Coordinates of C-alpha atoms in Angstrom, one line a residue:
G88 CA -4.4 18.2 -10.1
G89 CA -2.1 17.8 -7.0
G90 CA -4.0 14.6 -5.5
T91 CA -2.3 14.0 -2.7
L92 CA 1.2 15.9 -3.5
D93 CA 2.4 17.6 -0.6
Y94 CA 2.8 21.6 -0.6
V95 CA 6.7 21.0 -0.8
A96 CA 6.2 20.1 -4.4
A97 CA 4.9 23.1 -5.3
W98 CA 8.5 24.9 -4.9
F99 CA 10.6 22.1 -7.0
I100 CA 8.0 22.3 -9.7
K101 CA 8.3 26.8 -9.5
A102 CA 12.0 26.2 -9.4
G103 CA 12.0 23.9 -12.7
E104 CA 10.0 26.9 -14.4
Y105 CA 12.6 29.1 -12.7
R106 CA 15.5 27.2 -14.2
Q107 CA 14.4 27.5 -17.6
Q108 CA 15.0 31.3 -17.7
S109 CA 18.1 31.2 -15.5
D110 CA 21.4 28.9 -15.2
A111 CA 20.8 28.1 -11.5
R112 CA 20.5 24.9 -10.1
I113 CA 18.3 23.7 -7.3
G114 CA 18.7 22.4 -3.5
F115 CA 16.5 22.0 -1.2
V116 CA 15.5 20.5 2.2
A117 CA 11.9 18.9 2.0
T118 CA 9.6 16.1 3.7
N119 CA 10.8 12.5 2.4
S120 CA 7.1 11.5 1.5
I121 CA 7.8 13.3 -1.8
T122 CA 10.3 10.0 -2.7
Q123 CA 8.3 8.0 -1.4
G124 CA 4.9 6.3 -2.9
E125 CA 2.7 7.6 -5.0
Q126 CA 3.9 11.1 -4.6
V127 CA 6.4 9.8 -6.9
A128 CA 4.3 8.7 -10.0
Q129 CA 2.7 12.4 -9.4
L130 CA 5.4 14.4 -9.2
W131 CA 8.6 13.3 -10.8
P132 CA 7.5 13.1 -14.1
I133 CA 6.9 16.6 -14.1
L134 CA 10.6 17.5 -13.3
F135 CA 11.8 15.4 -14.9
E136 CA 10.3 15.3 -18.8
R137 CA 8.8 19.0 -18.4
H138 CA 11.6 20.5 -16.8
R139 CA 14.1 17.9 -18.5
L140 CA 16.2 17.6 -14.7
E141 CA 18.2 15.4 -13.0
I142 CA 19.1 14.2 -8.9
A143 CA 22.4 15.1 -8.8
F144 CA 23.1 14.4 -5.2
A145 CA 20.8 13.2 -2.5
H146 CA 20.4 12.5 1.4
R147 CA 17.9 9.9 2.0
T148 CA 15.7 10.2 4.9
F149 CA 17.8 11.5 8.0
A150 CA 16.2 13.3 11.2
W151 CA 16.6 16.6 11.1
G152 CA 15.9 19.3 14.4
S153 CA 16.9 20.4 17.9
D154 CA 18.5 18.0 20.2
A155 CA 16.6 20.1 23.1
K156 CA 14.5 18.2 25.6
G157 CA 11.3 18.5 24.1
S158 CA 12.3 19.7 20.9
A159 CA 10.4 18.0 17.7
Q160 CA 12.6 16.3 14.9
V161 CA 11.0 15.2 11.8
H162 CA 12.2 13.0 8.8
V163 CA 13.7 14.8 5.9
V164 CA 15.5 14.4 2.9
I165 CA 17.9 16.9 1.1
L166 CA 17.5 16.7 -2.9
G167 CA 19.9 18.8 -5.7
L168 CA 18.7 18.9 -8.9
D169 CA 20.6 19.9 -12.2
R170 CA 20.1 20.2 -15.9
R171 CA 20.6 16.8 -18.0
D172 CA 23.1 18.5 -20.2
R173 CA 25.3 19.6 -17.1
A174 CA 28.0 17.5 -15.2
P175 CA 26.4 17.9 -11.6
H176 CA 29.9 18.2 -10.0
T177 CA 33.5 19.1 -12.3
K178 CA 33.0 19.4 -15.9
G179 CA 32.5 16.4 -17.8
S180 CA 32.2 14.3 -15.0
K181 CA 28.7 12.4 -14.3
E182 CA 29.0 11.0 -11.3
K183 CA 26.1 11.9 -8.8
R184 CA 26.3 11.5 -4.8
L185 CA 24.2 10.2 -2.5
F186 CA 24.1 10.0 0.7
D187 CA 22.5 6.9 3.0
Y188 CA 21.8 7.1 7.1
P189 CA 21.8 3.5 8.4
D190 CA 21.1 5.9 11.6
I191 CA 18.5 8.5 10.5
K192 CA 20.5 10.4 13.5
G193 CA 24.3 9.7 12.7
Q194 CA 26.4 10.5 10.3
P195 CA 26.1 9.3 6.2
Q196 CA 27.2 7.0 4.2
E197 CA 28.0 8.6 0.9
S198 CA 28.5 6.9 -2.7
R199 CA 28.9 7.8 -5.5
P200 CA 26.0 6.3 -8.5
K201 CA 26.2 6.9 -11.6
A202 CA 22.0 7.9 -11.9
I203 CA 20.2 8.1 -8.8
S204 CA 16.1 7.5 -8.9
P205 CA 13.5 9.6 -7.8
Y206 CA 13.2 7.0 -4.6
L207 CA 16.7 7.5 -3.7
F208 CA 18.4 4.5 -4.6
D209 CA 21.7 3.7 -7.1
A210 CA 19.5 3.7 -10.7
D211 CA 22.2 2.3 -12.6
G212 CA 21.4 -0.4 -14.3
L213 CA 17.8 0.3 -15.1
S214 CA 17.2 0.8 -19.0
D215 CA 15.2 4.5 -17.5
P216 CA 16.8 5.9 -14.1
S217 CA 13.8 8.5 -13.6
M218 CA 11.1 5.9 -13.9
T219 CA 8.1 5.8 -11.1
V220 CA 6.2 2.7 -9.9
R221 CA 2.4 3.3 -12.9
E222 CA -0.6 2.1 -11.9
E223 CA -1.7 -1.2 -13.2
S224 CA -5.8 -1.9 -13.2
K225 CA -4.4 -5.6 -12.6
P226 CA -1.5 -8.0 -12.2
I227 CA 1.2 -7.5 -14.4
N228 CA 3.1 -9.6 -11.5
D229 CA 0.5 -13.5 -12.5
L230 CA -0.4 -13.5 -8.8
K231 CA -4.2 -13.5 -8.7
P232 CA -6.9 -10.7 -8.9
L233 CA -6.9 -8.9 -5.5
R234 CA -10.2 -7.4 -4.7
F235 CA -11.6 -4.6 -2.1
G236 CA -13.9 -4.9 0.6
N237 CA -17.9 -4.1 0.5
Q238 CA -18.6 -0.7 0.3
P239 CA -22.3 -0.4 1.6
I240 CA -23.4 3.3 0.8
D241 CA -25.5 2.8 3.2
G242 CA -25.7 6.8 5.6
G243 CA -24.7 4.3 8.1
H244 CA -28.4 2.2 8.0
Y245 CA -27.1 -1.1 7.8
I246 CA -23.9 -1.1 10.1
F247 CA -24.2 -1.5 13.7
D248 CA -22.3 -1.7 17.4
E249 CA -22.9 -4.0 20.2
K250 CA -25.6 -2.7 21.6
E251 CA -27.1 -1.4 18.8
R252 CA -27.3 -5.2 17.0
D253 CA -28.7 -6.4 20.7
D254 CA -31.8 -2.9 20.5
F255 CA -32.3 -4.1 17.1
L256 CA -32.8 -8.1 17.3
K257 CA -34.6 -7.1 20.6
A258 CA -37.3 -5.9 17.9
E259 CA -36.7 -7.7 15.9
P260 CA -35.8 -11.2 16.3
E261 CA -36.1 -12.8 12.7
A262 CA -33.2 -10.3 11.5
E263 CA -30.9 -12.0 13.2
A264 CA -30.3 -14.3 9.8
F265 CA -29.1 -11.3 7.4
L266 CA -26.7 -9.7 10.9
R267 CA -23.0 -10.4 9.8
P268 CA -19.8 -9.8 11.4
Y269 CA -18.8 -6.3 9.3
I270 CA -14.5 -6.3 9.8
G271 CA -12.6 -3.8 8.6
A272 CA -8.8 -2.3 9.0
R273 CA -9.5 -1.4 12.2
E274 CA -11.3 -4.8 14.1
F275 CA -9.2 -7.0 12.5
L276 CA -5.9 -5.5 13.9
Q277 CA -7.2 -4.0 17.3
G278 CA -9.9 -5.9 18.2
G279 CA -14.0 -4.9 18.1
R280 CA -16.9 -6.2 17.1
R281 CA -19.3 -4.7 14.3
W282 CA -22.4 -6.2 12.2
I283 CA -23.5 -5.3 9.2
L284 CA -27.9 -6.2 7.4
A285 CA -26.7 -8.2 4.7
L286 CA -29.4 -8.2 2.2
H287 CA -28.2 -9.2 -1.0
D288 CA -30.1 -12.4 -1.2
A289 CA -32.8 -12.4 1.2
P290 CA -35.9 -13.7 0.2
P291 CA -38.3 -10.8 -0.6
E292 CA -41.1 -12.8 1.6
R293 CA -38.6 -13.2 4.8
L294 CA -38.4 -9.2 4.3
A295 CA -42.2 -8.7 4.3
R296 CA -42.4 -10.0 7.6
L297 CA -39.2 -7.6 8.7
P298 CA -41.0 -4.2 9.5
N299 CA -38.0 -2.8 10.8
V300 CA -35.6 -4.6 8.2
K301 CA -37.7 -2.4 5.7
K302 CA -37.6 0.7 7.8
R303 CA -33.9 0.9 7.2
I304 CA -33.8 -0.4 3.2
A305 CA -36.2 3.2 3.0
S306 CA -33.6 5.3 4.0
V307 CA -30.6 3.1 2.3
R308 CA -32.9 4.0 -0.7
S309 CA -33.2 8.2 0.5
Y310 CA -29.8 8.3 1.2
R311 CA -28.6 7.0 -1.7
E312 CA -31.5 8.5 -4.3
A313 CA -30.1 12.6 -2.3
S314 CA -26.5 11.5 -3.5
R315 CA -24.5 14.4 -5.8
R316 CA -23.3 10.3 -7.4
S317 CA -24.9 9.3 -10.7
L318 CA -23.5 6.0 -9.5
T319 CA -24.9 6.2 -6.6
R320 CA -28.6 7.2 -7.5
E321 CA -28.0 4.3 -10.3
L322 CA -27.4 2.3 -6.9
A323 CA -31.3 3.8 -5.2
L324 CA -32.8 0.7 -7.2
S325 CA -31.3 -1.6 -5.9
P326 CA -30.8 -0.9 -1.8
T327 CA -30.6 -4.4 -0.7
R328 CA -27.2 -4.5 -2.9
F329 CA -23.8 -3.1 -1.4
A330 CA -21.7 -1.5 -4.2
F331 CA -19.1 -3.4 -5.5
P332 CA -20.3 -6.6 -3.2
T333 CA -17.1 -8.5 -2.1
I334 CA -18.9 -11.3 0.0
P335 CA -16.8 -14.8 -0.6
D336 CA -17.9 -18.3 0.1
N337 CA -14.6 -19.7 1.5
P338 CA -11.6 -18.9 3.4
Y339 CA -10.3 -15.6 2.6
L340 CA -7.2 -13.4 3.3
F341 CA -7.5 -9.9 4.6
I342 CA -5.2 -7.1 4.0
P343 CA -5.8 -3.7 6.5
G344 CA -6.6 -1.2 4.0
V345 CA -3.9 1.1 6.5
S346 CA -1.4 0.4 9.1
S347 CA 0.8 2.3 11.4
E348 CA 4.0 3.0 9.5
R349 CA 5.7 1.6 13.1
R350 CA 4.7 -1.4 12.3
E351 CA 7.9 -3.8 10.6
Y352 CA 5.4 -5.9 8.6
L353 CA 2.4 -5.8 7.3
P354 CA 0.1 -8.1 9.3
I355 CA -2.0 -9.7 6.5
G356 CA -4.4 -13.1 8.0
W357 CA -7.6 -15.5 6.7
L358 CA -10.9 -14.7 8.0
E359 CA -13.7 -17.1 6.6
P360 CA -17.4 -16.8 6.5
P361 CA -20.3 -15.4 7.6
I362 CA -18.0 -12.3 8.4
I363 CA -17.9 -9.5 5.8
P364 CA -14.8 -7.4 4.7
S365 CA -15.7 -4.0 5.1
N366 CA -14.1 -1.4 1.8
A367 CA -11.3 -0.2 4.4
A368 CA -9.6 -3.6 3.6
L369 CA -8.8 -5.5 0.3
V370 CA -9.6 -9.8 -0.4
L371 CA -7.4 -12.4 -2.0
E372 CA -9.5 -15.1 -2.3
D373 CA -9.0 -18.5 -2.9
A374 CA -5.4 -17.4 -1.4
T375 CA -2.9 -20.3 -0.8
L376 CA 0.1 -19.8 2.2
I377 CA 2.6 -19.5 -0.7
D378 CA 0.4 -16.4 -1.0
F379 CA 0.4 -15.7 2.4
A380 CA 4.3 -15.7 2.6
M381 CA 5.5 -13.4 0.0
L382 CA 2.2 -11.0 1.2
T383 CA 3.7 -10.6 5.0
S384 CA 7.5 -11.0 3.7
A385 CA 10.2 -8.1 4.3
M386 CA 10.6 -8.3 0.3
H387 CA 6.9 -7.3 0.0
N388 CA 6.9 -4.7 2.8
T389 CA 9.9 -3.2 1.4
W390 CA 8.5 -2.4 -1.8
L391 CA 5.3 -1.3 -0.3
R392 CA 7.1 0.9 1.5
G393 CA 8.6 3.0 -1.2
I394 CA 5.5 2.3 -3.5
G395 CA 2.4 2.7 -1.9
G396 CA 0.5 5.6 -1.0
R397 CA 0.4 7.1 3.1
L398 CA -2.8 8.4 5.1
E399 CA -1.5 10.4 7.3
S400 CA 1.9 9.0 7.9
R401 CA 0.5 5.8 7.8
Y402 CA 1.0 3.3 5.1
R403 CA -2.2 3.2 2.7
Y404 CA -2.0 -0.6 0.8
S405 CA -3.3 -0.2 -3.0
A406 CA -4.3 -2.9 -5.4
G407 CA -3.3 -0.7 -8.0
S408 CA 0.2 0.5 -7.6
V409 CA 1.6 -2.0 -4.7
Y410 CA -0.4 -5.5 -5.1
N411 CA -0.5 -5.8 -8.9
T412 CA 3.4 -4.1 -9.8
F413 CA 5.2 -6.1 -6.7
P414 CA 8.3 -8.1 -8.6
M415 CA 7.4 -11.5 -7.7
P416 CA 11.0 -14.3 -7.9
P417 CA 11.0 -16.7 -10.8
E418 CA 8.6 -19.6 -11.3
D419 CA 11.2 -21.9 -10.7
A420 CA 12.7 -20.6 -7.4
G421 CA 11.6 -23.4 -5.4
L422 CA 8.0 -21.2 -3.4
E423 CA 6.5 -23.9 -2.7
G424 CA 10.0 -23.9 0.1
L425 CA 8.4 -20.7 2.1
E426 CA 4.7 -23.1 3.4
P427 CA 6.4 -24.9 6.6
H428 CA 7.7 -20.5 7.4
A429 CA 3.7 -19.9 6.7
R430 CA 2.7 -22.2 9.3
A431 CA 5.6 -21.3 11.7
I432 CA 4.0 -17.7 11.6
L433 CA 0.4 -18.8 11.9
D434 CA 1.4 -20.6 14.9
A435 CA 3.7 -17.9 16.5
R436 CA 0.3 -15.9 16.1
A437 CA -2.1 -18.8 17.7
A438 CA 0.8 -18.8 20.9
H439 CA -0.9 -15.8 22.0
P440 CA -4.3 -16.3 22.1
D441 CA -5.2 -12.9 24.2
A442 CA -2.8 -10.4 22.0
T443 CA -5.2 -8.5 18.9
L444 CA -2.5 -8.3 15.7
A445 CA -2.2 -4.7 17.1
D446 CA -0.2 -6.0 19.9
L447 CA 2.1 -9.0 18.3
Y448 CA 3.2 -6.1 15.4
D449 CA 3.8 -3.6 17.9
P450 CA 7.9 -3.4 17.5
Q451 CA 8.2 -2.7 21.6
A452 CA 7.1 -5.7 22.1
M453 CA 6.6 -8.5 19.4
P454 CA 6.9 -11.2 20.8
L455 CA 10.1 -13.5 20.3
D456 CA 9.1 -16.5 18.4
L457 CA 6.5 -14.1 16.1
R458 CA 9.8 -12.4 14.9
K459 CA 12.2 -15.4 14.5
A460 CA 9.5 -16.9 12.0
H461 CA 9.4 -13.8 10.6
R462 CA 12.7 -13.7 10.4
D463 CA 13.5 -16.9 8.8
L464 CA 10.1 -16.5 6.3
D465 CA 12.1 -13.1 5.4
R466 CA 15.6 -15.2 5.0
A467 CA 14.2 -17.7 2.7
V468 CA 12.1 -15.0 0.5
D469 CA 15.2 -13.3 0.1
R470 CA 16.9 -16.1 -1.2
L471 CA 14.9 -16.9 -3.9
Y472 CA 15.4 -13.8 -5.3
R473 CA 19.2 -13.6 -5.0
R474 CA 20.8 -16.4 -3.2
P475 CA 23.0 -14.1 -1.1
G476 CA 20.2 -12.2 0.1
F477 CA 20.1 -8.5 0.6
T478 CA 22.0 -6.0 3.4
S479 CA 19.4 -3.1 4.0
S480 CA 16.1 -2.5 2.5
F481 CA 17.8 0.0 -0.3
D482 CA 19.1 -3.3 -1.3
R483 CA 16.1 -4.8 -1.8
L484 CA 14.4 -2.1 -3.7
R485 CA 17.2 -1.6 -6.0
H486 CA 16.5 -5.5 -6.8
L487 CA 13.0 -5.1 -7.0
F488 CA 13.0 -2.1 -9.4
M489 CA 15.8 -3.8 -11.7
L490 CA 12.8 -6.7 -11.7
Y491 CA 10.3 -4.3 -12.6
D492 CA 12.1 -2.7 -15.1
K493 CA 12.2 -6.4 -16.8
M494 CA 8.4 -6.6 -16.2
R495 CA 7.8 -2.9 -17.4
S496 CA 9.5 -3.6 -20.8
P497 CA 8.0 -6.0 -22.4
L498 CA 4.5 -3.9 -22.0
A499 CA 5.7 -0.8 -23.4
A500 CA 6.7 -2.6 -26.4
R501 CA 3.1 -4.2 -26.6
M502 CA 1.5 -0.9 -25.7
K503 CA 4.1 0.7 -28.7
S504 CA 2.8 -1.9 -30.9
A505 CA -1.2 -1.3 -30.5
G506 CA -0.4 2.5 -31.1
R507 CA 0.9 1.9 -34.1
R508 CA -2.2 -0.4 -35.1
R509 CA -4.7 2.1 -34.4

C-alpha cells in the first residue's frame, strides 16, 4: 500500500531491512518529496518504528546537476540514517549534522542539532522528534469546518462549456433557470467559464416540461448504475442530486485544491451564489476577513508546503492534513488586527481588474501593491505567533510544529484514556 510514495522510498525501506542483519549505516541522495507533505507520514514511521532508525545527518533541498548549458537540474536532499542506539559520528556523541541551503545552488550552512525531524528541521524541543502530522477528520484548531466542492458523478452530462450551453438553451430556453456557473481551480485561477445543471431543488412539474433536461437525467442515472462502486450505484436512485453536495446560500471562501509550486502564496478568495464550486476546490462557509488573512499568510503557506501533498510538483491542499491541523496563534493574540491587512490585499487585487489570479500571483509579474500588502500581512501574522517574527520558512515551520506538538498532546491523552475505558 505505497499510496503516493515515490519509488525512492522502497530503497530506504530495503536498506532498513538490510541494516537489521548488519552493522551498516545508510546514506542516500533522494528526491526532496519524501521529506515534504503526505509522503512523510507514510514512509518515516516505518523507518523510525519498525527499523528503529534516526536521522544522523541531512542536507536540505539543493539543486543537483551539471552547470553545462541545457542540462537538467533536480532538487534533492541527502539523508544519513543510523540506529537509534548508536552515536552518529563520534562515540558517545548525540549531536547530528544539518546542512541548509539559503541559495539552493550555493554552499550550505551547517548546524548541530540534537535531533532532526523527518521534515528536516531542528527537532530539539519536540516531545517526539520523529513526529509526523496525522490527517484529521475535523479541525483540531477550533477553525470552522472546511468542505469539499461538488462532485457531480455525472459522466459529464450535467457540465457545459460556453458553446454547449448556448446550443442547449437554443433547444430548451426554459432550462436556463437551472444552469449555474460552475468553477473549479482552473477557472478560479486562470479564468474561463463552465456551467452545470443544478437540479437538486427543481420541482418535478418544471422538469416534466424539459425533455432535453430529462434526457440528461436519464443519462446520469445510467452512468451511475453502471459503476463498480456501490455508493455510486446507490446515487443512481437520486440522479438529480450531486454526490456530497456543497451549494452555499451565502458568499463563501474558495480554496483551490491544486496550485502551482512557483507561487509564493496560495491564491484564495470569495465567491458567491449562484456560482457552484467544483470538487477541484474546498469551501469555507461564513468565512471572515480574519479567516482569509490567516489562510493567505506566509505562516499558512509554510504549513501547506511542509505538510500538504503534491500533484506532480504542484501543491495539493487538503482539509484533513493541512487545514484541520494548522496551529493557530493564541486566542488573545489580537486576530482582529489582521482585518485591515486582509482588505488591503483584496483592494490591491481589485486595482488590477483585467488580471487573473494566475497573473497576479505569477512570481515574476506580481504587482508591487499586492506584494506589499502580502508582506505587511505576513509581518502582522508572524508577530501574533512570536513577537520578534521569523527569519526563514524553516524557522516558521519549526515553531508551528512546536504548537502542533502541544495540540496533539491532549488529543493523544484522551485517545489513550478512551482505549483504557474500552
